[in-house]
């Protein structure tokens, strides 16, 4: 087991990522800059990753360059990481499609932040990461500095095992800059969890003039569709891999992570579903209401992509008939926000009967969300 330290979410995520990173291609943007700064500082001090080397840090001229560097570095067989937010993340999207489609185990840590629309804001919500949900990255969500540490490690371990790209995000400022006393994972405890055979296979698959191969070719209508569908079984394996590594972290720490983490009354009739730091407020509200005779619960969604319907339904008590889904983004013109639409379609296909399934928004640009608001939800 690790040791107690006072850290914010950015430092916690950076600490976990450092262990598994060989190359970090970076470009700073608020509120993620601290992650790259910490990695750069540790590398300069000679801190070693799990492979006995300091991380090689490359700062580019823009986020687009950082993402392109991630793509090239991963194609060359190096475990590569970056850290970003908001407009910076949006500039990374074109190479991200390639990284996901080519099954490359990169990890992007994102301190989720508002994207500038009618106004600009450096504060937190999920409008940046929600823009990325169709890219094909696995998406893992943390709610607190402790989770940023633990699930940061899960993201890297799962990326290696699944040979797939992960986007690990947590709320900008609310989690990224929140100082907490947390348990730091010990790198030596993480070492035996790494799938070295998969790293070996990843290295062997690298672009190399000694054994040339062709990739990134152009496809016509007769093969593109088949290629896209051929990836389905690869995606189907990801939730099980994430659950496995959550269990391994649970064994190390005594905590209780699951892809969809239920909290509340075993016989709850009402359940609220959300992602990120808002679930901390929800948890306290659930405790308060249940101590006053209500039967309520909540699900903290940690695995947003791939959305694992079966695991989600297993987490939702059979007794629940009323569901509210809270999104931390506004998708103008849509029939509902992203998490709400996912949950609604899963519930509609479940064969179970629900009296109400409603959606709502909270916390745009770090707008305060209080237990009183959660109580009225």
mmCIF file of C-alpha atoms in Angstrom:
data_model
loop_
_atom_site.group_PDB
_atom_site.id
_atom_site.type_symbol
_atom_site.label_atom_id
_atom_site.label_comp_id
_atom_site.label_asym_id
_atom_site.label_seq_id
_atom_site.Cartn_x
_atom_site.Cartn_y
_atom_site.Cartn_z
ATOM 1 C CA UNK A 1 0.000 0.000 0.000
ATOM 2 C CA UNK A 2 1.043 3.591 -0.559
ATOM 3 C CA UNK A 3 1.500 6.500 1.823
ATOM 4 C CA UNK A 4 -0.635 9.495 2.834
ATOM 5 C CA UNK A 5 0.076 12.715 0.952
ATOM 6 C CA UNK A 6 -1.648 16.059 0.407
ATOM 7 C CA UNK A 7 -2.222 16.482 -3.337
ATOM 8 C CA UNK A 8 -4.629 18.068 -5.763
ATOM 9 C CA UNK A 9 -6.298 16.084 -8.545
ATOM 10 C CA UNK A 10 -3.862 17.261 -11.232
ATOM 11 C CA UNK A 11 -0.827 16.098 -9.258
ATOM 12 C CA UNK A 12 -2.562 12.826 -8.379
ATOM 13 C CA UNK A 13 -3.328 12.054 -12.040
ATOM 14 C CA UNK A 14 0.192 13.079 -13.095
ATOM 15 C CA UNK A 15 1.728 10.882 -10.378
ATOM 16 C CA UNK A 16 -0.260 7.840 -11.543
ATOM 17 C CA UNK A 17 0.469 8.542 -15.218
ATOM 18 C CA UNK A 18 4.210 8.998 -14.708
ATOM 19 C CA UNK A 19 4.629 5.343 -13.762
ATOM 20 C CA UNK A 20 3.336 4.112 -17.140
ATOM 21 C CA UNK A 21 4.572 6.882 -19.461
ATOM 22 C CA UNK A 22 7.667 6.793 -21.666
ATOM 23 C CA UNK A 23 6.937 9.915 -23.728
ATOM 24 C CA UNK A 24 4.754 12.885 -22.717
ATOM 25 C CA UNK A 25 3.888 15.233 -25.599
ATOM 26 C CA UNK A 26 2.502 18.382 -24.012
ATOM 27 C CA UNK A 27 1.102 21.850 -24.532
ATOM 28 C CA UNK A 28 -0.175 23.758 -21.475
ATOM 29 C CA UNK A 29 -3.764 24.938 -21.043
ATOM 30 C CA UNK A 30 -5.708 25.913 -17.900
ATOM 31 C CA UNK A 31 -6.620 23.998 -15.739
ATOM 32 C CA UNK A 32 -4.518 21.028 -16.952
ATOM 33 C CA UNK A 33 -1.081 22.719 -17.138
ATOM 34 C CA UNK A 34 -0.034 21.485 -13.714
ATOM 35 C CA UNK A 35 -0.132 17.833 -14.822
ATOM 36 C CA UNK A 36 2.445 18.394 -17.558
ATOM 37 C CA UNK A 37 4.471 20.705 -15.278
ATOM 38 C CA UNK A 38 4.694 18.026 -12.587
ATOM 39 C CA UNK A 39 5.753 15.364 -15.110
ATOM 40 C CA UNK A 40 8.361 17.736 -16.590
ATOM 41 C CA UNK A 41 9.723 18.567 -13.132
ATOM 42 C CA UNK A 42 9.928 14.905 -12.050
ATOM 43 C CA UNK A 43 11.642 13.969 -15.331
ATOM 44 C CA UNK A 44 14.194 16.785 -14.823
ATOM 45 C CA UNK A 45 14.880 15.405 -11.319
ATOM 46 C CA UNK A 46 15.503 11.950 -12.843
ATOM 47 C CA UNK A 47 12.433 10.279 -11.325
ATOM 48 C CA UNK A 48 12.050 6.837 -12.924
ATOM 49 C CA UNK A 49 8.917 5.317 -14.431
ATOM 50 C CA UNK A 50 8.134 1.585 -14.100
ATOM 51 C CA UNK A 51 10.532 0.884 -16.968
ATOM 52 C CA UNK A 52 13.520 2.400 -15.149
ATOM 53 C CA UNK A 53 13.690 5.620 -17.211
ATOM 54 C CA UNK A 54 12.718 9.245 -16.680
ATOM 55 C CA UNK A 55 9.819 10.301 -18.925
ATOM 56 C CA UNK A 56 10.860 12.009 -22.161
ATOM 57 C CA UNK A 57 8.869 15.279 -22.245
ATOM 58 C CA UNK A 58 8.309 17.085 -25.547
ATOM 59 C CA UNK A 59 6.588 20.482 -25.561
ATOM 60 C CA UNK A 60 5.028 21.396 -28.911
ATOM 61 C CA UNK A 61 3.752 24.698 -30.375
ATOM 62 C CA UNK A 62 0.065 23.785 -29.986
ATOM 63 C CA UNK A 63 -2.236 21.035 -28.793
ATOM 64 C CA UNK A 64 -2.613 19.869 -32.397
ATOM 65 C CA UNK A 65 1.133 19.284 -32.478
ATOM 66 C CA UNK A 66 1.073 17.521 -29.112
ATOM 67 C CA UNK A 67 -1.650 15.110 -30.336
ATOM 68 C CA UNK A 68 0.205 14.486 -33.599
ATOM 69 C CA UNK A 69 3.349 13.745 -31.596
ATOM 70 C CA UNK A 70 1.360 11.306 -29.412
ATOM 71 C CA UNK A 71 0.204 9.530 -32.574
ATOM 72 C CA UNK A 72 3.721 9.272 -34.045
ATOM 73 C CA UNK A 73 5.281 8.248 -30.749
ATOM 74 C CA UNK A 74 2.665 5.506 -30.211
ATOM 75 C CA UNK A 75 3.215 4.254 -33.782
ATOM 76 C CA UNK A 76 6.913 4.028 -32.920
ATOM 77 C CA UNK A 77 6.108 1.755 -29.950
ATOM 78 C CA UNK A 78 6.473 4.155 -27.003
ATOM 79 C CA UNK A 79 3.791 4.414 -24.299
ATOM 80 C CA UNK A 80 2.705 8.031 -24.724
ATOM 81 C CA UNK A 81 0.581 10.395 -22.630
ATOM 82 C CA UNK A 82 -0.717 13.944 -22.843
ATOM 83 C CA UNK A 83 -2.645 16.336 -20.598
ATOM 84 C CA UNK A 84 -5.170 18.918 -21.789
ATOM 85 C CA UNK A 85 -8.595 20.601 -21.530
ATOM 86 C CA UNK A 86 -11.273 22.609 -23.366
ATOM 87 C CA UNK A 87 -10.212 24.163 -26.704
ATOM 88 C CA UNK A 88 -6.870 22.350 -26.349
ATOM 89 C CA UNK A 89 -8.648 19.002 -26.372
ATOM 90 C CA UNK A 90 -10.733 20.022 -29.389
ATOM 91 C CA UNK A 91 -7.540 20.794 -31.341
ATOM 92 C CA UNK A 92 -6.419 17.207 -30.682
ATOM 93 C CA UNK A 93 -9.472 15.530 -32.210
ATOM 94 C CA UNK A 94 -8.185 14.620 -35.726
ATOM 95 C CA UNK A 95 -5.165 12.564 -34.502
ATOM 96 C CA UNK A 96 -7.328 11.108 -31.705
ATOM 97 C CA UNK A 97 -9.559 9.418 -34.281
ATOM 98 C CA UNK A 98 -6.426 7.774 -35.726
ATOM 99 C CA UNK A 99 -5.063 6.753 -32.310
ATOM 100 C CA UNK A 100 -8.405 5.116 -31.398
ATOM 101 C CA UNK A 101 -8.902 3.473 -34.799
ATOM 102 C CA UNK A 102 -5.385 2.018 -34.817
ATOM 103 C CA UNK A 103 -5.767 0.520 -31.303
ATOM 104 C CA UNK A 104 -2.839 2.464 -29.814
ATOM 105 C CA UNK A 105 -2.549 2.467 -25.985
ATOM 106 C CA UNK A 106 -2.148 6.217 -25.421
ATOM 107 C CA UNK A 107 -3.732 7.975 -22.441
ATOM 108 C CA UNK A 108 -5.056 11.553 -22.467
ATOM 109 C CA UNK A 109 -5.704 13.060 -19.012
ATOM 110 C CA UNK A 110 -8.244 15.886 -19.210
ATOM 111 C CA UNK A 111 -9.238 18.394 -16.529
ATOM 112 C CA UNK A 112 -12.684 18.892 -18.073
ATOM 113 C CA UNK A 113 -13.502 22.534 -18.802
ATOM 114 C CA UNK A 114 -16.095 24.683 -20.542
ATOM 115 C CA UNK A 115 -15.596 25.264 -24.251
ATOM 116 C CA UNK A 116 -15.986 28.947 -25.210
ATOM 117 C CA UNK A 117 -19.377 29.601 -26.824
ATOM 118 C CA UNK A 118 -21.293 32.859 -26.410
ATOM 119 C CA UNK A 119 -18.765 33.587 -23.643
ATOM 120 C CA UNK A 120 -15.387 32.280 -22.633
ATOM 121 C CA UNK A 121 -14.774 30.535 -19.310
ATOM 122 C CA UNK A 122 -11.786 28.762 -17.817
ATOM 123 C CA UNK A 123 -14.000 26.913 -15.327
ATOM 124 C CA UNK A 124 -15.210 23.348 -15.354
ATOM 125 C CA UNK A 125 -17.932 21.328 -17.031
ATOM 126 C CA UNK A 126 -18.075 18.437 -19.494
ATOM 127 C CA UNK A 127 -18.592 20.303 -22.775
ATOM 128 C CA UNK A 128 -15.067 19.455 -23.962
ATOM 129 C CA UNK A 129 -15.054 15.715 -23.226
ATOM 130 C CA UNK A 130 -18.624 15.308 -24.500
ATOM 131 C CA UNK A 131 -17.459 16.603 -27.876
ATOM 132 C CA UNK A 132 -15.093 13.603 -27.947
ATOM 133 C CA UNK A 133 -17.532 10.811 -27.269
ATOM 134 C CA UNK A 134 -17.781 9.572 -30.874
ATOM 135 C CA UNK A 135 -13.998 9.390 -31.406
ATOM 136 C CA UNK A 136 -13.657 5.826 -30.115
ATOM 137 C CA UNK A 137 -11.436 6.434 -27.082
ATOM 138 C CA UNK A 138 -12.453 4.612 -23.918
ATOM 139 C CA UNK A 139 -13.562 7.321 -21.454
ATOM 140 C CA UNK A 140 -13.011 6.985 -17.717
ATOM 141 C CA UNK A 141 -14.234 9.535 -15.162
ATOM 142 C CA UNK A 142 -12.884 10.436 -11.698
ATOM 143 C CA UNK A 143 -14.799 12.388 -9.045
ATOM 144 C CA UNK A 144 -12.093 13.355 -6.514
ATOM 145 C CA UNK A 145 -8.298 13.676 -6.148
ATOM 146 C CA UNK A 146 -8.135 10.148 -4.692
ATOM 147 C CA UNK A 147 -10.017 8.781 -7.705
ATOM 148 C CA UNK A 148 -7.788 10.791 -10.079
ATOM 149 C CA UNK A 149 -4.862 8.826 -8.624
ATOM 150 C CA UNK A 150 -6.539 5.394 -8.562
ATOM 151 C CA UNK A 151 -8.504 5.585 -11.808
ATOM 152 C CA UNK A 152 -5.580 7.334 -13.485
ATOM 153 C CA UNK A 153 -3.679 4.090 -12.879
ATOM 154 C CA UNK A 154 -6.686 2.039 -14.072
ATOM 155 C CA UNK A 155 -6.710 4.060 -17.322
ATOM 156 C CA UNK A 156 -3.059 3.240 -18.077
ATOM 157 C CA UNK A 157 -3.237 -0.413 -17.010
ATOM 158 C CA UNK A 158 -6.402 -0.901 -19.080
ATOM 159 C CA UNK A 159 -4.950 0.940 -22.105
ATOM 160 C CA UNK A 160 -1.965 -1.436 -22.104
ATOM 161 C CA UNK A 161 -4.050 -4.589 -21.574
ATOM 162 C CA UNK A 162 -6.804 -3.651 -24.049
ATOM 163 C CA UNK A 163 -4.299 -2.119 -26.509
ATOM 164 C CA UNK A 164 -6.620 0.860 -26.691
ATOM 165 C CA UNK A 165 -6.583 4.627 -26.138
ATOM 166 C CA UNK A 166 -8.100 6.021 -22.941
ATOM 167 C CA UNK A 167 -9.323 9.506 -22.106
ATOM 168 C CA UNK A 168 -9.312 9.906 -18.320
ATOM 169 C CA UNK A 169 -11.135 13.035 -17.156
ATOM 170 C CA UNK A 170 -12.091 14.830 -13.967
ATOM 171 C CA UNK A 171 -13.611 18.224 -13.259
ATOM 172 C CA UNK A 172 -11.474 21.289 -13.958
ATOM 173 C CA UNK A 173 -10.687 23.281 -10.762
ATOM 174 C CA UNK A 174 -13.230 21.333 -8.664
ATOM 175 C CA UNK A 175 -11.047 18.209 -8.762
ATOM 176 C CA UNK A 176 -7.911 19.365 -10.592
ATOM 177 C CA UNK A 177 -7.066 22.042 -7.989
ATOM 178 C CA UNK A 178 -8.759 20.600 -4.898
ATOM 179 C CA UNK A 179 -6.175 19.724 -2.223
ATOM 180 C CA UNK A 180 -6.952 16.565 -0.297
ATOM 181 C CA UNK A 181 -5.131 14.132 1.934
ATOM 182 C CA UNK A 182 -5.043 10.979 -0.172
ATOM 183 C CA UNK A 183 -3.295 7.595 -0.356
ATOM 184 C CA UNK A 184 -0.583 7.667 -3.007
ATOM 185 C CA UNK A 185 -0.222 4.364 -4.839
ATOM 186 C CA UNK A 186 3.186 2.724 -4.579
ATOM 187 C CA UNK A 187 4.754 2.177 -8.023
ATOM 188 C CA UNK A 188 6.091 -1.188 -6.814
ATOM 189 C CA UNK A 189 2.524 -2.326 -6.043
ATOM 190 C CA UNK A 190 1.507 -1.359 -9.593
ATOM 191 C CA UNK A 191 4.417 -3.131 -11.286
ATOM 192 C CA UNK A 192 2.969 -6.696 -11.100
ATOM 193 C CA UNK A 193 -0.372 -5.463 -12.539
ATOM 194 C CA UNK A 194 1.179 -4.424 -15.876
ATOM 195 C CA UNK A 195 0.580 -6.796 -18.811
ATOM 196 C CA UNK A 196 4.166 -6.971 -20.118
ATOM 197 C CA UNK A 197 3.207 -9.413 -22.880
ATOM 198 C CA UNK A 198 0.894 -6.769 -24.329
ATOM 199 C CA UNK A 199 3.651 -4.144 -24.092
ATOM 200 C CA UNK A 200 5.945 -6.566 -25.926
ATOM 201 C CA UNK A 201 3.321 -7.084 -28.659
ATOM 202 C CA UNK A 202 2.791 -3.309 -28.888
ATOM 203 C CA UNK A 203 6.552 -2.751 -29.289
ATOM 204 C CA UNK A 204 6.781 -5.488 -31.916
ATOM 205 C CA UNK A 205 3.992 -3.800 -33.869
ATOM 206 C CA UNK A 206 5.898 -0.486 -33.986
ATOM 207 C CA UNK A 207 6.842 1.171 -37.270
ATOM 208 C CA UNK A 208 10.455 0.179 -37.780
ATOM 209 C CA UNK A 209 12.734 0.347 -40.845
ATOM 210 C CA UNK A 210 14.263 -3.011 -39.774
ATOM 211 C CA UNK A 211 10.925 -4.779 -40.371
ATOM 212 C CA UNK A 212 8.779 -2.459 -42.512
ATOM 213 C CA UNK A 213 4.995 -2.667 -42.559
ATOM 214 C CA UNK A 214 2.246 -0.621 -44.171
ATOM 215 C CA UNK A 215 -0.585 1.077 -42.288
ATOM 216 C CA UNK A 216 -2.816 4.140 -42.485
ATOM 217 C CA UNK A 217 -3.774 3.246 -46.032
ATOM 218 C CA UNK A 218 -6.722 4.697 -47.927
ATOM 219 C CA UNK A 219 -9.848 2.521 -48.189
ATOM 220 C CA UNK A 220 -12.697 2.643 -50.655
ATOM 221 C CA UNK A 221 -16.377 1.952 -50.110
ATOM 222 C CA UNK A 222 -15.892 -1.797 -50.526
ATOM 223 C CA UNK A 223 -13.763 -2.208 -47.349
ATOM 224 C CA UNK A 224 -14.144 0.815 -45.052
ATOM 225 C CA UNK A 225 -17.483 -0.285 -43.557
ATOM 226 C CA UNK A 226 -16.213 -3.807 -42.825
ATOM 227 C CA UNK A 227 -13.097 -2.394 -41.179
ATOM 228 C CA UNK A 228 -15.169 -0.237 -38.860
ATOM 229 C CA UNK A 229 -17.435 -3.135 -37.870
ATOM 230 C CA UNK A 230 -14.473 -5.467 -37.375
ATOM 231 C CA UNK A 231 -13.482 -3.442 -34.307
ATOM 232 C CA UNK A 232 -16.667 -4.347 -32.376
ATOM 233 C CA UNK A 233 -15.236 -7.355 -30.520
ATOM 234 C CA UNK A 234 -12.208 -5.261 -29.528
ATOM 235 C CA UNK A 235 -14.510 -2.668 -27.889
ATOM 236 C CA UNK A 236 -16.642 -5.378 -26.253
ATOM 237 C CA UNK A 237 -13.595 -6.520 -24.254
ATOM 238 C CA UNK A 238 -12.835 -3.106 -22.722
ATOM 239 C CA UNK A 239 -15.452 -2.962 -19.881
ATOM 240 C CA UNK A 240 -14.295 -6.321 -18.503
ATOM 241 C CA UNK A 241 -10.668 -5.176 -18.558
ATOM 242 C CA UNK A 242 -11.544 -1.915 -16.753
ATOM 243 C CA UNK A 243 -13.574 -3.830 -14.129
ATOM 244 C CA UNK A 244 -10.641 -6.228 -13.643
ATOM 245 C CA UNK A 245 -8.166 -3.404 -12.942
ATOM 246 C CA UNK A 246 -10.645 -1.623 -10.672
ATOM 247 C CA UNK A 247 -10.796 -4.874 -8.669
ATOM 248 C CA UNK A 248 -6.991 -4.990 -8.511
ATOM 249 C CA UNK A 249 -6.873 -1.396 -7.200
ATOM 250 C CA UNK A 250 -9.657 -2.306 -4.730
ATOM 251 C CA UNK A 251 -7.492 -5.182 -3.424
ATOM 252 C CA UNK A 252 -4.524 -2.838 -2.996
ATOM 253 C CA UNK A 253 -6.436 0.006 -1.359
ATOM 254 C CA UNK A 254 -9.564 -1.438 0.281
ATOM 255 C CA UNK A 255 -11.705 0.915 -1.812
ATOM 256 C CA UNK A 256 -14.718 -0.129 -3.906
ATOM 257 C CA UNK A 257 -14.480 1.008 -7.512
ATOM 258 C CA UNK A 258 -16.765 -0.365 -10.203
ATOM 259 C CA UNK A 259 -17.471 0.896 -13.740
ATOM 260 C CA UNK A 260 -20.924 1.971 -12.469
ATOM 261 C CA UNK A 261 -20.763 2.567 -8.741
ATOM 262 C CA UNK A 262 -24.100 2.379 -6.906
ATOM 263 C CA UNK A 263 -24.468 4.084 -3.541
ATOM 264 C CA UNK A 264 -27.578 4.282 -1.363
ATOM 265 C CA UNK A 265 -30.484 2.151 -0.166
ATOM 266 C CA UNK A 266 -30.511 -1.462 -1.378
ATOM 267 C CA UNK A 267 -34.262 -1.118 -1.962
ATOM 268 C CA UNK A 268 -34.226 2.424 -3.427
ATOM 269 C CA UNK A 269 -37.186 3.483 -5.557
ATOM 270 C CA UNK A 270 -35.503 6.673 -6.834
ATOM 271 C CA UNK A 271 -32.014 6.925 -8.332
ATOM 272 C CA UNK A 272 -29.920 9.826 -9.669
ATOM 273 C CA UNK A 273 -27.149 9.167 -12.196
ATOM 274 C CA UNK A 274 -24.218 11.536 -12.749
ATOM 275 C CA UNK A 275 -20.488 11.777 -13.487
ATOM 276 C CA UNK A 276 -17.626 13.666 -11.883
ATOM 277 C CA UNK A 277 -17.347 15.794 -8.743
ATOM 278 C CA UNK A 278 -21.125 16.368 -8.547
ATOM 279 C CA UNK A 279 -21.424 12.784 -7.318
ATOM 280 C CA UNK A 280 -19.655 13.801 -4.084
ATOM 281 C CA UNK A 281 -22.527 16.220 -3.344
ATOM 282 C CA UNK A 282 -25.056 13.580 -4.378
ATOM 283 C CA UNK A 283 -23.555 11.048 -1.966
ATOM 284 C CA UNK A 284 -24.078 13.332 1.034
ATOM 285 C CA UNK A 285 -27.621 14.127 -0.112
ATOM 286 C CA UNK A 286 -28.432 10.405 -0.454
ATOM 287 C CA UNK A 287 -27.188 9.797 3.110
ATOM 288 C CA UNK A 288 -29.283 12.678 4.428
ATOM 289 C CA UNK A 289 -32.498 11.627 2.658
ATOM 290 C CA UNK A 290 -32.149 7.952 3.595
ATOM 291 C CA UNK A 291 -31.607 8.888 7.238
ATOM 292 C CA UNK A 292 -34.942 10.755 6.980
ATOM 293 C CA UNK A 293 -36.912 7.753 5.771
ATOM 294 C CA UNK A 294 -36.554 8.072 1.977
ATOM 295 C CA UNK A 295 -35.385 5.191 -0.243
ATOM 296 C CA UNK A 296 -32.964 6.790 -2.677
ATOM 297 C CA UNK A 297 -29.689 5.955 -4.367
ATOM 298 C CA UNK A 298 -27.226 7.178 -6.957
ATOM 299 C CA UNK A 299 -24.908 5.788 -9.603
ATOM 300 C CA UNK A 300 -21.539 7.396 -10.188
ATOM 301 C CA UNK A 301 -20.627 6.601 -13.795
ATOM 302 C CA UNK A 302 -16.868 5.903 -14.088
ATOM 303 C CA UNK A 303 -16.872 4.152 -17.479
ATOM 304 C CA UNK A 304 -18.626 6.438 -19.943
ATOM 305 C CA UNK A 305 -17.213 4.850 -23.132
ATOM 306 C CA UNK A 306 -17.754 2.093 -24.054
ATOM 307 C CA UNK A 307 -21.098 2.419 -22.240
ATOM 308 C CA UNK A 308 -21.583 -1.105 -20.831
ATOM 309 C CA UNK A 309 -25.385 -1.563 -20.680
ATOM 310 C CA UNK A 310 -25.289 -4.913 -18.872
ATOM 311 C CA UNK A 311 -22.959 -3.649 -16.105
ATOM 312 C CA UNK A 312 -25.018 -0.483 -15.731
ATOM 313 C CA UNK A 313 -28.272 -2.419 -15.278
ATOM 314 C CA UNK A 314 -26.624 -4.775 -12.772
ATOM 315 C CA UNK A 315 -25.707 -1.708 -10.674
ATOM 316 C CA UNK A 316 -29.249 -0.279 -10.726
ATOM 317 C CA UNK A 317 -31.452 -1.893 -8.019
ATOM 318 C CA UNK A 318 -34.502 -3.777 -9.356
ATOM 319 C CA UNK A 319 -36.685 -1.701 -7.019
ATOM 320 C CA UNK A 320 -35.920 1.623 -8.786
ATOM 321 C CA UNK A 321 -38.845 3.051 -10.765
ATOM 322 C CA UNK A 322 -37.872 6.738 -11.006
ATOM 323 C CA UNK A 323 -34.582 7.864 -12.542
ATOM 324 C CA UNK A 324 -33.000 11.305 -12.983
ATOM 325 C CA UNK A 325 -29.862 11.715 -15.091
ATOM 326 C CA UNK A 326 -27.706 14.798 -14.542
ATOM 327 C CA UNK A 327 -25.365 16.005 -17.295
ATOM 328 C CA UNK A 328 -22.723 18.686 -16.819
ATOM 329 C CA UNK A 329 -23.016 20.021 -20.359
ATOM 330 C CA UNK A 330 -25.550 21.689 -22.612
ATOM 331 C CA UNK A 331 -26.013 20.184 -26.049
ATOM 332 C CA UNK A 332 -28.066 22.795 -27.842
ATOM 333 C CA UNK A 333 -30.648 21.382 -30.248
ATOM 334 C CA UNK A 334 -30.436 17.802 -28.982
ATOM 335 C CA UNK A 335 -33.375 15.782 -27.634
ATOM 336 C CA UNK A 336 -31.376 15.527 -24.401
ATOM 337 C CA UNK A 337 -27.849 15.624 -23.059
ATOM 338 C CA UNK A 338 -25.428 12.735 -23.763
ATOM 339 C CA UNK A 339 -25.493 10.735 -20.510
ATOM 340 C CA UNK A 340 -29.286 11.087 -20.324
ATOM 341 C CA UNK A 341 -29.731 9.732 -23.861
ATOM 342 C CA UNK A 342 -27.398 6.784 -23.169
ATOM 343 C CA UNK A 343 -29.162 5.889 -19.921
ATOM 344 C CA UNK A 344 -32.607 6.342 -21.459
ATOM 345 C CA UNK A 345 -31.857 3.978 -24.346
ATOM 346 C CA UNK A 346 -30.380 1.355 -21.981
ATOM 347 C CA UNK A 347 -33.455 1.551 -19.705
ATOM 348 C CA UNK A 348 -35.827 1.400 -22.699
ATOM 349 C CA UNK A 349 -34.154 -1.830 -23.872
ATOM 350 C CA UNK A 350 -33.973 -3.368 -20.388
ATOM 351 C CA UNK A 351 -37.493 -4.814 -20.283
ATOM 352 C CA UNK A 352 -37.951 -3.156 -16.893
ATOM 353 C CA UNK A 353 -40.764 -0.703 -16.156
ATOM 354 C CA UNK A 354 -39.996 2.865 -15.061
ATOM 355 C CA UNK A 355 -42.514 5.507 -13.973
ATOM 356 C CA UNK A 356 -40.186 8.385 -14.850
ATOM 357 C CA UNK A 357 -36.839 8.908 -16.565
ATOM 358 C CA UNK A 358 -35.882 12.581 -16.600
ATOM 359 C CA UNK A 359 -32.763 14.516 -17.583
ATOM 360 C CA UNK A 360 -31.275 17.735 -16.260
ATOM 361 C CA UNK A 361 -28.216 19.934 -16.362
ATOM 362 C CA UNK A 362 -25.990 21.152 -13.529
ATOM 363 C CA UNK A 363 -22.702 22.868 -12.855
ATOM 364 C CA UNK A 364 -22.006 24.546 -16.202
ATOM 365 C CA UNK A 365 -18.745 26.533 -15.919
ATOM 366 C CA UNK A 366 -18.405 25.411 -12.266
ATOM 367 C CA UNK A 367 -21.764 26.944 -11.273
ATOM 368 C CA UNK A 368 -22.240 25.960 -7.644
ATOM 369 C CA UNK A 369 -24.232 22.753 -7.103
ATOM 370 C CA UNK A 370 -25.460 22.376 -3.537
ATOM 371 C CA UNK A 371 -26.986 19.496 -1.534
ATOM 372 C CA UNK A 372 -30.211 21.558 -1.486
ATOM 373 C CA UNK A 373 -30.334 21.415 -5.310
ATOM 374 C CA UNK A 374 -29.625 17.682 -5.287
ATOM 375 C CA UNK A 375 -32.388 17.227 -2.703
ATOM 376 C CA UNK A 376 -34.904 18.868 -5.032
ATOM 377 C CA UNK A 377 -33.740 16.627 -7.896
#
